[in-house]
Amino acid sequence: MKKRSSEKKECCPENKAGQDEKYMREALRQARKAYALEEVPIGCVIVYQGKIIGRGYNRRTVDKNPLAHAELTAIRKAARKLNDWRLEECTLYVTLEPCQMCSGAIVQARIPRVVVGCMNPKAGCAGSILNLLCMREFNHQVDLTTGILEEECSGMMKLFFRELREKQKKRRAEEICNGALGDVQERQGTEETE
């Protein structure tokens, strides 16, 4: 069993560590699909009565769709499977803390429990920026568990962004070289015509 973060937070007191890690590994498998597409590697699964009924991974860039988040895809598939918009007996597992849009969809779908791999201090709305999942002002609150397989989830994100920065740096260097080469070729062409 992998060591979990000591900062693990729970709205619900029960600890389902074995199950949570099992399904978070499935969410990580989905995140790897996004990674393979050069998308931000976020994965999600929704579990109902011990079975995965919805899977999703980030596809915003590939689909050119700002709504193509892992959570929304998994929610849509789970709702179709249950033939109901209410996912009242489900648990959602996601590798990265949900954004405001996904947190809103989770509340709207009445999902009772969410398990998060790693937090998102820049855009997370399950505790980092604000917590839309546990707001008493809404008609539905979510039991929230964070930090499940946190190191694996955050490690994948860090690796993805490090590789992305390296690719961008290499691309810029190539553009500079190609631009300089183009300038030299242009000057040579000008000198030959004079």
XYZ file of C-alpha atoms in Angstrom:
194
model
C 0.000 0.000 0.000
C 1.370 3.426 -0.986
C 1.941 6.039 1.675
C -0.583 8.852 1.550
C -0.009 12.474 2.394
C -0.213 13.365 6.073
C -2.303 16.380 5.029
C -5.143 14.135 3.860
C -8.449 15.884 4.507
C -11.847 14.311 4.744
C -15.331 15.694 5.095
C -16.457 12.149 5.824
C -14.882 10.218 8.704
C -14.849 6.791 7.083
C -11.594 5.719 5.478
C -11.892 3.495 2.448
C -8.168 3.565 1.634
C -7.935 0.231 -0.201
C -10.911 0.925 -2.442
C -9.922 4.550 -2.904
C -6.435 3.599 -4.079
C -7.819 0.917 -6.415
C -10.139 3.351 -8.177
C -7.620 6.207 -8.129
C -5.280 3.899 -10.065
C -8.054 3.569 -12.640
C -8.317 7.371 -12.770
C -4.529 7.519 -13.270
C -4.920 5.084 -16.171
C -7.352 7.555 -17.741
C -4.913 10.421 -17.081
C -2.218 8.515 -18.990
C -4.512 8.519 -22.040
C -4.628 12.313 -21.884
C -0.844 12.413 -21.422
C -0.392 10.287 -24.563
C -2.408 12.905 -26.492
C -0.205 15.682 -25.048
C -3.186 16.891 -23.012
C -2.926 17.935 -19.366
C -3.059 14.486 -17.710
C -6.266 14.468 -15.724
C -8.319 11.307 -15.374
C -11.602 10.438 -13.709
C -13.756 7.401 -12.971
C -17.190 7.131 -11.386
C -18.042 4.068 -9.325
C -21.528 2.716 -8.578
C -22.028 -0.394 -6.428
C -18.400 -1.434 -6.859
C -18.337 -1.036 -10.649
C -16.905 1.716 -12.822
C -19.781 3.192 -14.826
C -18.101 6.311 -16.197
C -14.577 7.099 -17.343
C -13.051 10.263 -18.706
C -9.819 12.060 -19.413
C -8.923 15.575 -20.418
C -9.399 16.244 -24.171
C -9.759 20.036 -24.340
C -7.000 20.639 -26.882
C -7.665 17.594 -29.052
C -11.417 18.258 -29.194
C -10.957 22.051 -29.205
C -13.660 22.124 -26.556
C -13.399 23.958 -23.206
C -15.973 21.523 -21.773
C -13.922 18.374 -22.526
C -12.790 17.892 -18.920
C -12.284 14.413 -17.471
C -15.028 14.860 -14.855
C -17.671 16.064 -17.317
C -16.995 13.166 -19.676
C -17.224 10.644 -16.825
C -20.413 12.259 -15.448
C -22.048 12.184 -18.886
C -21.176 8.494 -19.349
C -22.318 7.534 -15.825
C -25.642 9.365 -16.263
C -26.188 7.556 -19.558
C -25.373 4.209 -17.926
C -27.801 4.799 -15.024
C -30.339 6.507 -17.286
C -30.611 9.312 -14.719
C -29.003 12.710 -14.164
C -28.855 12.027 -10.436
C -25.742 10.050 -9.523
C -26.765 9.819 -5.881
C -25.088 6.522 -5.001
C -21.830 7.116 -6.866
C -18.275 8.057 -5.949
C -16.174 10.166 -8.299
C -12.386 9.654 -8.358
C -10.273 12.322 -10.055
C -6.508 12.770 -10.248
C -6.580 16.595 -9.909
C -8.831 18.783 -7.787
C -11.880 19.828 -9.861
C -12.222 23.330 -11.306
C -15.290 25.506 -10.729
C -17.118 24.089 -13.762
C -16.545 20.463 -12.776
C -17.295 21.137 -9.105
C -20.599 22.690 -10.161
C -21.415 19.667 -12.318
C -20.599 17.324 -9.412
C -23.021 19.229 -7.157
C -25.670 19.310 -9.902
C -25.329 15.547 -10.457
C -25.826 15.010 -6.689
C -22.675 12.885 -6.446
C -22.327 12.190 -2.708
C -18.582 11.496 -2.509
C -15.505 12.753 -4.357
C -11.954 11.434 -3.981
C -9.137 13.683 -5.216
C -5.556 12.677 -5.950
C -3.751 16.022 -5.763
C -4.845 19.570 -5.140
C -4.743 22.414 -7.676
C -3.655 25.613 -5.901
C -4.147 27.732 -9.047
C -7.675 26.700 -10.029
C -9.056 24.097 -7.618
C -12.586 24.519 -6.305
C -12.681 21.656 -3.807
C -10.677 23.485 -1.148
C -7.712 25.267 -2.768
C -9.289 28.488 -4.104
C -12.705 27.803 -2.609
C -14.766 24.737 -1.872
C -17.898 24.515 -3.986
C -18.407 20.887 -2.970
C -19.080 21.531 0.723
C -20.980 24.840 0.632
C -23.913 24.734 3.034
C -25.679 27.353 0.900
C -26.262 24.739 -1.830
C -28.925 22.054 -1.615
C -26.253 19.347 -1.941
C -22.882 18.878 -0.242
C -20.220 16.346 -1.096
C -18.109 14.184 1.211
C -14.565 14.962 0.104
C -11.387 12.913 0.514
C -8.092 14.327 -0.776
C -4.536 13.083 -1.070
C -5.174 9.561 -2.382
C -2.099 8.509 -4.407
C -1.121 12.151 -4.232
C 2.523 11.587 -5.169
C 1.654 9.647 -8.338
C -0.991 12.165 -9.373
C 1.139 15.257 -8.750
C 4.224 13.536 -10.183
C 2.461 12.955 -13.502
C 1.378 16.606 -13.626
C 4.891 17.865 -12.818
C 6.480 15.614 -15.435
C 3.949 16.702 -18.068
C 4.593 20.406 -17.492
C 8.369 19.938 -17.321
C 8.296 18.127 -20.676
C 5.973 20.780 -22.104
C 8.364 23.567 -21.073
C 11.293 21.660 -22.607
C 9.383 21.182 -25.899
C 8.450 24.870 -25.979
C 12.051 25.902 -25.292
C 13.311 23.603 -28.064
C 10.652 24.903 -30.463
C 11.631 28.528 -29.718
C 15.307 27.713 -30.262
C 14.450 26.075 -33.605
C 12.357 29.073 -34.618
C 15.224 31.419 -33.761
C 17.683 29.265 -35.733
C 15.295 28.983 -38.674
C 14.667 32.729 -38.537
C 18.402 33.470 -38.485
C 18.973 30.967 -41.288
C 16.181 32.599 -43.268
C 17.800 36.006 -42.746
C 21.157 34.681 -43.995
C 19.532 33.061 -47.036
C 17.604 36.246 -47.738
C 20.813 38.331 -47.552
C 22.617 35.877 -49.819
C 19.787 36.091 -52.327
C 19.930 39.889 -52.233
C 23.731 39.910 -52.718
C 23.460 37.578 -55.732
C 20.934 39.829 -57.487
C 23.023 42.978 -57.006
